[in-house]
Coordinates of C-alpha atoms in Angstrom, one line a residue:
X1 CA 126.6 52.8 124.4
X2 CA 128.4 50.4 122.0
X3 CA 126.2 48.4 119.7
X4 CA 125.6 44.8 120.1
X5 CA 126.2 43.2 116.8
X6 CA 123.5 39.7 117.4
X7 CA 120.2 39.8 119.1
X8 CA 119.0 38.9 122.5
X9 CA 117.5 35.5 122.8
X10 CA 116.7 33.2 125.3
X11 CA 118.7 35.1 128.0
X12 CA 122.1 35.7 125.4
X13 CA 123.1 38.0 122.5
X14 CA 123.6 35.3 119.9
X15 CA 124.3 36.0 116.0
X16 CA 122.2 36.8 113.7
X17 CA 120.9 34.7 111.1
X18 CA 121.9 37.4 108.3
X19 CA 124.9 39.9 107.2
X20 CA 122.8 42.7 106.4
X21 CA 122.8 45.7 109.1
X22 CA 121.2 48.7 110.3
X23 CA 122.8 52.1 110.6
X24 CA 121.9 53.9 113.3
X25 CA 122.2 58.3 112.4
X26 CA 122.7 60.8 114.7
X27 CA 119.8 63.0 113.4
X28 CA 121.8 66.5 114.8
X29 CA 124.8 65.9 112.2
X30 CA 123.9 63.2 110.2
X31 CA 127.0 61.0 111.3
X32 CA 126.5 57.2 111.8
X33 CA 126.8 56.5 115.6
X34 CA 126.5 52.5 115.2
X35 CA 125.2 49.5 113.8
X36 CA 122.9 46.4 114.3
X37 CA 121.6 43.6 112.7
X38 CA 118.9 43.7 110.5
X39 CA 116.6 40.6 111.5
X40 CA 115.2 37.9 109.6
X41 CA 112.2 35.6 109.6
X42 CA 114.5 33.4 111.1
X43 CA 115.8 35.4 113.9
X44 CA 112.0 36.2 114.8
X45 CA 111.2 32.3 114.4
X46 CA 114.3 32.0 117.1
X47 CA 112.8 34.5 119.5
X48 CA 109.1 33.6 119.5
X49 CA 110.4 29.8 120.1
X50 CA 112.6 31.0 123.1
X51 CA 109.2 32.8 124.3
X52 CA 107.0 29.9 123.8
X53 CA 109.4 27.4 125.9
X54 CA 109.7 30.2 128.4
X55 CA 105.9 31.0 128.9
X56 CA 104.6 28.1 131.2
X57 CA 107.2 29.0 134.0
X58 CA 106.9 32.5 133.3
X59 CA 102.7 32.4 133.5
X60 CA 103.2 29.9 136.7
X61 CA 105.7 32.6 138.7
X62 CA 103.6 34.0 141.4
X63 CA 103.0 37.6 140.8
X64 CA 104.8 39.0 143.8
X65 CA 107.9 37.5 142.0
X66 CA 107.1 38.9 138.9
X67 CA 106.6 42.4 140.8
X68 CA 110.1 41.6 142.1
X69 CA 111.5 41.5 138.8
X70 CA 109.8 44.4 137.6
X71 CA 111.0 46.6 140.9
X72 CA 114.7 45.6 139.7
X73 CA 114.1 46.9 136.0
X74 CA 112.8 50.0 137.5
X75 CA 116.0 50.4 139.7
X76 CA 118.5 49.4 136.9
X77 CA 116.7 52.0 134.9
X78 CA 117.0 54.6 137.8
X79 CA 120.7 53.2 138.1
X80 CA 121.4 54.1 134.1
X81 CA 119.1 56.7 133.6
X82 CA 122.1 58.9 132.5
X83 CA 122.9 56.2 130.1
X84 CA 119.4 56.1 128.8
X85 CA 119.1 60.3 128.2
X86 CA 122.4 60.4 126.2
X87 CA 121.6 57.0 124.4
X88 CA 118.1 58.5 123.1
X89 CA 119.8 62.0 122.2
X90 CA 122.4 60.2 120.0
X91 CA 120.2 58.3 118.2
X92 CA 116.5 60.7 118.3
X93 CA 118.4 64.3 118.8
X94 CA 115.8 64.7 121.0
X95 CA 117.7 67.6 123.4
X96 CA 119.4 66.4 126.4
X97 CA 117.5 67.8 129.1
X98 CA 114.1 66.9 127.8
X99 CA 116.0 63.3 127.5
X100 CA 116.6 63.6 130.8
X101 CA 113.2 64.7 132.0
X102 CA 110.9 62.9 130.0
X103 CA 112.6 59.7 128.1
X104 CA 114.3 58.8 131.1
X105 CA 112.0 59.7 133.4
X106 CA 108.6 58.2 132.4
X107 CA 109.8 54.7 131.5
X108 CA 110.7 54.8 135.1
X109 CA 107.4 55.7 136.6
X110 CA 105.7 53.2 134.2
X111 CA 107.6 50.5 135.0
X112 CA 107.6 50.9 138.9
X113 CA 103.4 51.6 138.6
X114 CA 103.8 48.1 136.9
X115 CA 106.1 47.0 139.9
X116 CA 103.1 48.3 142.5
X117 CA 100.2 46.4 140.0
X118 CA 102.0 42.6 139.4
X119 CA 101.9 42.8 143.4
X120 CA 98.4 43.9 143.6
X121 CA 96.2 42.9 140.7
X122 CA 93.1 40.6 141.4
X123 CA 93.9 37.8 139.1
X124 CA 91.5 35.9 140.4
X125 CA 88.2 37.1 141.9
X126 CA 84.5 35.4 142.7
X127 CA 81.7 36.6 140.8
X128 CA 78.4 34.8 142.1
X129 CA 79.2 31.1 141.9
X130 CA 82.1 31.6 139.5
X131 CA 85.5 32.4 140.1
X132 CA 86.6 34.3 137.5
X133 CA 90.5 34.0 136.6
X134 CA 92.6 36.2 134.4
X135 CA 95.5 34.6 132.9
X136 CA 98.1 35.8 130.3
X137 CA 97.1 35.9 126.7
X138 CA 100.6 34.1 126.0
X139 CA 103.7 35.3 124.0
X140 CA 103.2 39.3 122.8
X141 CA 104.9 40.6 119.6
X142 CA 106.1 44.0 120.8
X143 CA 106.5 46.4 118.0
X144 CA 107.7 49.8 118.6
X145 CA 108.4 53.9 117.5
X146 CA 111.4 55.7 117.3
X147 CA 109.7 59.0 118.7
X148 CA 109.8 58.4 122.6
X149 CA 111.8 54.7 122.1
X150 CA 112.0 53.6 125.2
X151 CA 109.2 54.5 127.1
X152 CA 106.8 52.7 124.3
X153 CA 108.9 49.5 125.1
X154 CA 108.4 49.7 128.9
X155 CA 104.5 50.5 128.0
X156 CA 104.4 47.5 126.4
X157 CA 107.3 45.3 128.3
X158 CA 106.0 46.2 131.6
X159 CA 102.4 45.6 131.6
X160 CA 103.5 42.1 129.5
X161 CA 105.5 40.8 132.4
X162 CA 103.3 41.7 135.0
X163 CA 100.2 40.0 133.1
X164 CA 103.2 36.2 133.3
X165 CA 103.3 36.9 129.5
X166 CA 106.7 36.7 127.4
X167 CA 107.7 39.1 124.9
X168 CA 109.6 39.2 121.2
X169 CA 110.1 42.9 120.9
X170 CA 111.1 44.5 117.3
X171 CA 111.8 48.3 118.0
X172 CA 111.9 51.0 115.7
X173 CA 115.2 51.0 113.5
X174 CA 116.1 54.8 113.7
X175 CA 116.2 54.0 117.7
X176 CA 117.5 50.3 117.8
X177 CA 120.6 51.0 120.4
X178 CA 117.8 52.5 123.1
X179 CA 116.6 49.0 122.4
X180 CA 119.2 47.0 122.9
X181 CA 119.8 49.1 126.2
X182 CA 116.6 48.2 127.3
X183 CA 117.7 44.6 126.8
X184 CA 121.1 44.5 129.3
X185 CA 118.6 46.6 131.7
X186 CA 116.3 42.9 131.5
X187 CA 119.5 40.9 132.0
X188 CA 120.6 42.4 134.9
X189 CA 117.2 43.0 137.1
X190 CA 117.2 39.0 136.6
X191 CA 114.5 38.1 134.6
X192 CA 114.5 34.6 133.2
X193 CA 115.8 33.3 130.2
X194 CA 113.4 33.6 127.1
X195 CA 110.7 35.6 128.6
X196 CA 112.1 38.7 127.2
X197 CA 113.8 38.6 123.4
X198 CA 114.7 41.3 121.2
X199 CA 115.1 41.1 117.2
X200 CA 116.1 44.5 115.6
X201 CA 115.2 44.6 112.4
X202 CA 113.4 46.5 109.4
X203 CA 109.4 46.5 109.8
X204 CA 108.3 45.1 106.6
X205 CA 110.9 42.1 107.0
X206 CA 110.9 41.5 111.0
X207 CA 107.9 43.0 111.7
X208 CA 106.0 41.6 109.5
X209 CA 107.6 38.0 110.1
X210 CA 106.7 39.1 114.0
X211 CA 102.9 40.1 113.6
X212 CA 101.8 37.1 111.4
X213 CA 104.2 34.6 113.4
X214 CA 101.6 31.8 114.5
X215 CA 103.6 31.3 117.6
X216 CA 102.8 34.9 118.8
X217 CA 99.4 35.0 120.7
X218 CA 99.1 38.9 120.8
X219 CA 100.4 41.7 118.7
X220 CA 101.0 45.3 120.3
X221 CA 102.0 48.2 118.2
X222 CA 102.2 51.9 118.2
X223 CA 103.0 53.9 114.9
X224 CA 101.1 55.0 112.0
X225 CA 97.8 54.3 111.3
X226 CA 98.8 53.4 107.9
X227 CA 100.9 50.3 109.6
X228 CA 98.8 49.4 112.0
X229 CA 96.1 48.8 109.1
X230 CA 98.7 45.9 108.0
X231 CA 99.5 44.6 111.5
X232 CA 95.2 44.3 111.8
X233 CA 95.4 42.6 108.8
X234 CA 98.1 40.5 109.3
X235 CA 96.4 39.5 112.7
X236 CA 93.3 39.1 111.5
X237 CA 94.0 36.4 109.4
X238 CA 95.0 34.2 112.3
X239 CA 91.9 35.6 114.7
X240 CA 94.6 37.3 116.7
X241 CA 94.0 40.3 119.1
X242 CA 95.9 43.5 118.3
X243 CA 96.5 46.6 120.4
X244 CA 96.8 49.1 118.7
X245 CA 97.9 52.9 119.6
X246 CA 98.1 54.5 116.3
X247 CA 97.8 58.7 115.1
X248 CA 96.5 61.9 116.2
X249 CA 95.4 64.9 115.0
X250 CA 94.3 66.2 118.4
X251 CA 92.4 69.3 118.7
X252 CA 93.4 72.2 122.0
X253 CA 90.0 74.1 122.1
X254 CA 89.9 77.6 124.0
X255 CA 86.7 78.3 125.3
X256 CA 86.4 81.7 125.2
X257 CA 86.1 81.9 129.8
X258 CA 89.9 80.5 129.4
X259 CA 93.0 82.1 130.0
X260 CA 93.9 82.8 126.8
X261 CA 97.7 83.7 127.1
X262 CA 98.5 80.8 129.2
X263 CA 96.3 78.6 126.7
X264 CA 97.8 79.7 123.6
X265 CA 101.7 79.4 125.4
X266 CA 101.5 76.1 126.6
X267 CA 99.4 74.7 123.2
X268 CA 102.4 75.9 121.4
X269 CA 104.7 74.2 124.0
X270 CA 102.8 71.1 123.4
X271 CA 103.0 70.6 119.4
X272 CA 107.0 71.8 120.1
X273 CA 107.9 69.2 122.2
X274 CA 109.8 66.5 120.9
X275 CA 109.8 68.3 117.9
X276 CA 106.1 67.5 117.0
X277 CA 107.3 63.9 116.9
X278 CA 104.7 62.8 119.6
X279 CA 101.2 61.1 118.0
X280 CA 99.0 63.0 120.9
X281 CA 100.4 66.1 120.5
X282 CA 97.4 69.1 119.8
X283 CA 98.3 70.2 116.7
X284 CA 95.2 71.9 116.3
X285 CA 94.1 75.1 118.1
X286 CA 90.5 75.9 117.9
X287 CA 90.1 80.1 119.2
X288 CA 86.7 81.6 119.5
X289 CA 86.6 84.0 116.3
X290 CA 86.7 87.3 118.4
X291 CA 89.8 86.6 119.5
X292 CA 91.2 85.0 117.1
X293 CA 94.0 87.6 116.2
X294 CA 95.2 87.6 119.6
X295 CA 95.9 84.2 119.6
X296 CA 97.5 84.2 116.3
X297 CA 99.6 86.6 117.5
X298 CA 100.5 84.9 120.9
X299 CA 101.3 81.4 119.3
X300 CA 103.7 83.8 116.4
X301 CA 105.9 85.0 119.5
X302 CA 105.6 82.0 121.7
X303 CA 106.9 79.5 118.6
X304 CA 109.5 82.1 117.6
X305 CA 111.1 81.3 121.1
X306 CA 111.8 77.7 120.2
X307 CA 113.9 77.9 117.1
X308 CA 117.0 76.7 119.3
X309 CA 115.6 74.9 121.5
X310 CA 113.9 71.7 119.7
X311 CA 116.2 68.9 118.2
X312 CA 115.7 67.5 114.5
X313 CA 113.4 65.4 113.6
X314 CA 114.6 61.6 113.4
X315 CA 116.1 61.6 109.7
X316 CA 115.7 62.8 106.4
X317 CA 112.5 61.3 105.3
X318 CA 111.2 62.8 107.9
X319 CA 112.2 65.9 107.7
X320 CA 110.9 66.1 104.0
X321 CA 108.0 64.5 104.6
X322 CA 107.0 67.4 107.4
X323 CA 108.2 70.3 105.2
X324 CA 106.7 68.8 102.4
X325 CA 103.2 69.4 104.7
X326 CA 103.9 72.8 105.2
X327 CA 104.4 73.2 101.5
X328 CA 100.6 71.8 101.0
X329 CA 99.4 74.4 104.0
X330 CA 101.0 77.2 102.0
X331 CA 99.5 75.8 98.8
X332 CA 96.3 75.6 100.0
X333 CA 95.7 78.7 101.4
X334 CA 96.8 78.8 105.1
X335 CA 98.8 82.0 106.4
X336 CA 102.5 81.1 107.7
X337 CA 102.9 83.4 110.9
X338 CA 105.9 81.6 112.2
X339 CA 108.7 78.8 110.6
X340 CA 107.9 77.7 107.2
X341 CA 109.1 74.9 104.6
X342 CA 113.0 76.0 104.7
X343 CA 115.4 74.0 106.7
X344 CA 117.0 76.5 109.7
X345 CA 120.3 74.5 109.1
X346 CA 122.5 73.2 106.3
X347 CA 122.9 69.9 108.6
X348 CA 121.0 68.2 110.6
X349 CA 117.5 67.0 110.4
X350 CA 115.9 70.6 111.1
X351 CA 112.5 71.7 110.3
X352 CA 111.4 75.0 112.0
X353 CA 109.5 75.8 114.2
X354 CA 105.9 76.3 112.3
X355 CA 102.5 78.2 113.1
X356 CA 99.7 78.2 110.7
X357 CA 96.7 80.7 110.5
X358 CA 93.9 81.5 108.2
X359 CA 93.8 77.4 108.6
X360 CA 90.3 75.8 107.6
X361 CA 88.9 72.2 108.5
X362 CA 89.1 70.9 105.2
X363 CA 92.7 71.7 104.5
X364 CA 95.4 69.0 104.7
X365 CA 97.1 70.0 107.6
X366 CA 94.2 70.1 109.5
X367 CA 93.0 66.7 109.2
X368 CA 96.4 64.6 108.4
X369 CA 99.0 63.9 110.9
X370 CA 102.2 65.3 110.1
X371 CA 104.6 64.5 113.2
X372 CA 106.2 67.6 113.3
X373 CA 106.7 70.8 114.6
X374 CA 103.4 72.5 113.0
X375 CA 100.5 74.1 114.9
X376 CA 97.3 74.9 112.7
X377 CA 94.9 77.2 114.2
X378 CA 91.8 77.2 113.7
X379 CA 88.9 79.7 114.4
X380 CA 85.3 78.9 115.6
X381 CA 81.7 80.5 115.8
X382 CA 80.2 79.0 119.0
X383 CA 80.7 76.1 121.4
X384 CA 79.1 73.6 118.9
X385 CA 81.1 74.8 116.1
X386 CA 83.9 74.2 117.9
X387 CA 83.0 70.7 119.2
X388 CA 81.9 70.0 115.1
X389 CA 85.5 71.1 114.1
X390 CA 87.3 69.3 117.3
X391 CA 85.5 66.0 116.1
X392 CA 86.0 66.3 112.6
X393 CA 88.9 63.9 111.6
X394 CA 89.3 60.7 111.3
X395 CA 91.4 60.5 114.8
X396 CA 90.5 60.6 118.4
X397 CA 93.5 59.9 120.3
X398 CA 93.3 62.7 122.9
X399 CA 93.0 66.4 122.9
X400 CA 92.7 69.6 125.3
X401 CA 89.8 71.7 126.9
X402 CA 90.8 75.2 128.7
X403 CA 87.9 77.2 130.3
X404 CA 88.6 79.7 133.2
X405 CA 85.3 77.0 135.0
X406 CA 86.6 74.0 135.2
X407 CA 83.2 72.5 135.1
X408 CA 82.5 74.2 132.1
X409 CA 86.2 72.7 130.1
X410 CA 84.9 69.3 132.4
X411 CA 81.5 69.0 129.9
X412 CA 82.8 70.0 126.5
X413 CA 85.6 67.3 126.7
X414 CA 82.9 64.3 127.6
X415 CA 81.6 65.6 124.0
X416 CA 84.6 65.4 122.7
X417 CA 85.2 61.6 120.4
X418 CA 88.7 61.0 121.8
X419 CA 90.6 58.9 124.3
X420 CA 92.6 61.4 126.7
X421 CA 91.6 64.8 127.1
X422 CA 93.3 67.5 129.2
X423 CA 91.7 70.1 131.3
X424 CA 93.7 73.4 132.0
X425 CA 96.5 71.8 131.2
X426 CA 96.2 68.8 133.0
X427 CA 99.5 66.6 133.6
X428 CA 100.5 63.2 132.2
X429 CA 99.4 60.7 134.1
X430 CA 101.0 56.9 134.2
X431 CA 98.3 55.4 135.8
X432 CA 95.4 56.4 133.4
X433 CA 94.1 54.8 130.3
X434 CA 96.0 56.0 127.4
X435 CA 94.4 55.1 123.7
X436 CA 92.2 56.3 121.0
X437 CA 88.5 56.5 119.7
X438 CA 88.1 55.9 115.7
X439 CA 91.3 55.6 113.9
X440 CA 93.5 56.0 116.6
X441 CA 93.5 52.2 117.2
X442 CA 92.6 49.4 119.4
X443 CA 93.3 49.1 122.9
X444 CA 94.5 51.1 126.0
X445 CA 98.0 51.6 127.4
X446 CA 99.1 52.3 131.0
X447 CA 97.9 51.5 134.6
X448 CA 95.5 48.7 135.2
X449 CA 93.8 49.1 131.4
X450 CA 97.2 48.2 130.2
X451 CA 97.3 45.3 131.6
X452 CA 94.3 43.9 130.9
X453 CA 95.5 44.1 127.1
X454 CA 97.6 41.3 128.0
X455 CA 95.4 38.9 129.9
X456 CA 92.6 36.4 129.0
X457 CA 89.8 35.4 131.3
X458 CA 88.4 32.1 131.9
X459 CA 85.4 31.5 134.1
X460 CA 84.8 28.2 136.4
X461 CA 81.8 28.2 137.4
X462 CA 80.5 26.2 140.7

């Protein structure tokens, strides 16, 4: 798609208040595909005042309009979904099928689940003599990745305008034109002036303007837990609620009943998709130690298979930043089996495909997210020692449990300190809860926990 060169606000794309831009790089060859405006203070002042005047019709729309509204973003989005796939492979390299199945796809199913829940919801219920109402918190700052772009918009979006909140979204600046994508999509399923805005922009400038704006009643954002420190922060200061969906370090533990072949293959599948680029992604294996050379083995062939078939990761800092990692694992002792710090291609954003063994718990890359293709696995004595290990980071956004019972893979992962765990390879789900324990952040995403991020509750009683 071409690149709008203002923002959208109040229903229009209107200038921006500055001259400086954003260029947005095709990851695969390093060529710039567009550009867009880098935001201001004052562009976000625009959008949050455009939100703020929209919000008491907006939070007054009965919710089976709202549910109408969202219906039609979920059909424009089916109706460019072609659009969308190329638009996120141009700008993420992500490759085009998986574009097609999976950053098309699930912003679809998340915003027609929202569609179903606006129509739905009890926003009002009786509770003894009270009659409990849940209203919207008011106008969200929106602040999203680059790694799956627009599906962490409609996660947020979605559950916002279902809730009668309006939005100012800032979006991640490696993936702006996704964003602005997003934006026409709005325009045409009709939905009023003002209650969705988008300001693209750098984080430290427009997101920070954003999160400590004191017209913004609730700030949502997923990305580092580094950054999410400063959005808390930031928030804090004004008592305002964050959600927060932050990193991962998430542990895939083989019992030793499991299948271990179909274990091993799909873990490695898992940390490989999306190039590693995905916060919940198990990038550590835990193996019982009597089979722990068989496993080694397994994930050395199965990540040997993918070395043309992920894209880049999103740009140059990236890329150094992961084989910088891999460097440390080497450094420290851990046993390359497959990939390693040198870049497969002269261009391009390309780290390979990477398997670590001999890796121990205290070692960097096993208790530091590095967002890229690199497994670590890990070898354990007995069920406890593996649930020690599996718990022992600062992280708990989700995680794996295989067993060949699945009542047995059903008890370790209640043990387990994390938000989403998957049993035998469970599938995504857009209705569940998605969020973390610890440092993982604040908050839960998807299905009817999402949108209660996004409402306030006032009691009346009688």
């Amino acid at each position: 798609m071409k690149a709008h060169d203002g923002m959208y606000i109040d229903g229009a794309w209107r200038p921006a208040d500055g001259r400086d831009t954003i260029e947005v790089v095709n990851p695969v060859d390093e060529q710039v595909i567009g550009t867009v405006p880098a935001g201001t203070a004052l562009d976000v002042d625009t959008a949050v005042r455009a939100a703020r005047a929209a919000l008491p019709a907006w939070a007054a729309t009965p919710p089976a309009e709202r549910a109408a509204r969202l219906a039609a973003l979920r059909d424009v989005l089916v109706a460019r979904k072609d659009e969308v796939a190329e638009t996120v492979t141009a700008e993420l390299g992500s490759p085009l099928k998986f574009s097609q199945a999976v950053h098309a796809a699930a912003p679809i199913a998340v915003a027609g689940s929202y569609a179903e829940l606006a129509a739905t919801y009890a926003f009002e219920e009786k509770v003894g003599n009270s009659v409990v109402h849940h209203e919207p918190i008011g106008v969200v700052g929106a602040i999203t990745p680059w790694n799956y772009p627009l599906h962490q918009i409609v996660a947020k979006v979605a559950p916002a305008l279902a809730a009668g909140c309006t939005i100012v979204l800032k979006p991640a600046e490696d993936t702006p034109l996704t964003a602005q994508l997003f934006a026409e999509a709005v325009h045409e399923a009709g939905v009023p002036a003002g209650v969705f805005n988008l300001v693209t922009g750098l984080g430290p400038v427009a997101g920070q303007a954003l999160a400590e704006h004191p017209g913004v009643d609730l700030v949502s954002f997923t990305g580092s837990t580094a950054v999410g420190r400063r959005i808390g922060a930031l928030a804090g200061a004004a008592v305002k609620p964050v959600a927060l969906e932050l990193g991962g370090k998430s542990a895939n533990v083989i019992l030793p009943s499991a299948d271990l072949a179909k274990a091993v293959n799909v873990g490695v599948a898992n940390v490989m998709s999306n190039s590693g680029q995905t916060c919940s992604a198990w990038t550590r294996m835990l193996v019982p130690a009597d089979r722990y050379d068989e496993a080694v083995e397994l994930a050395a062939e199965a990540a040997a298979k993918y070395g043309d078939r992920i894209g880049p990761v999103v740009n140059a800092k990236q890329q150094e930043r992961v084989r910088g990692y891999i460097e440390k694992g080497v450094a420290e002792g851990a046993r390359l089996v497959a990939g390693g710090p040198e870049a497969p291609r002269e261009e391009g954003y390309f780290v390979s495909p990477t398997v670590f063994a001999d890796v121990t718990e205290e070692m960097t890359i096993a208790q530091e997210e590095i967002f890229g293709p690199v497994l670590s696995i890990l070898r354990y004595e007995d069920e406890e020692d593996a649930l020690r290990i599996a718990n022992g980071t600062v992280y708990g956004l989700a995680g794996a449990v295989w067993a060949g019972d699945e009542a047995e893979a059903v008890a370790f992962a209640r043990r387990m300190d994390t938000g989403q765990v998957d049993i035998n390879g469970g599938r995504f789900n857009p209705l569940a809860p998605f969020g973390g324990y610890k440092q993982s952040g604040v908050g839960r995403e998807l299905g009817t926990h999402g949108l209660s991020e996004y409402l306030q509750t006032k009691s009346l009683q009688f």
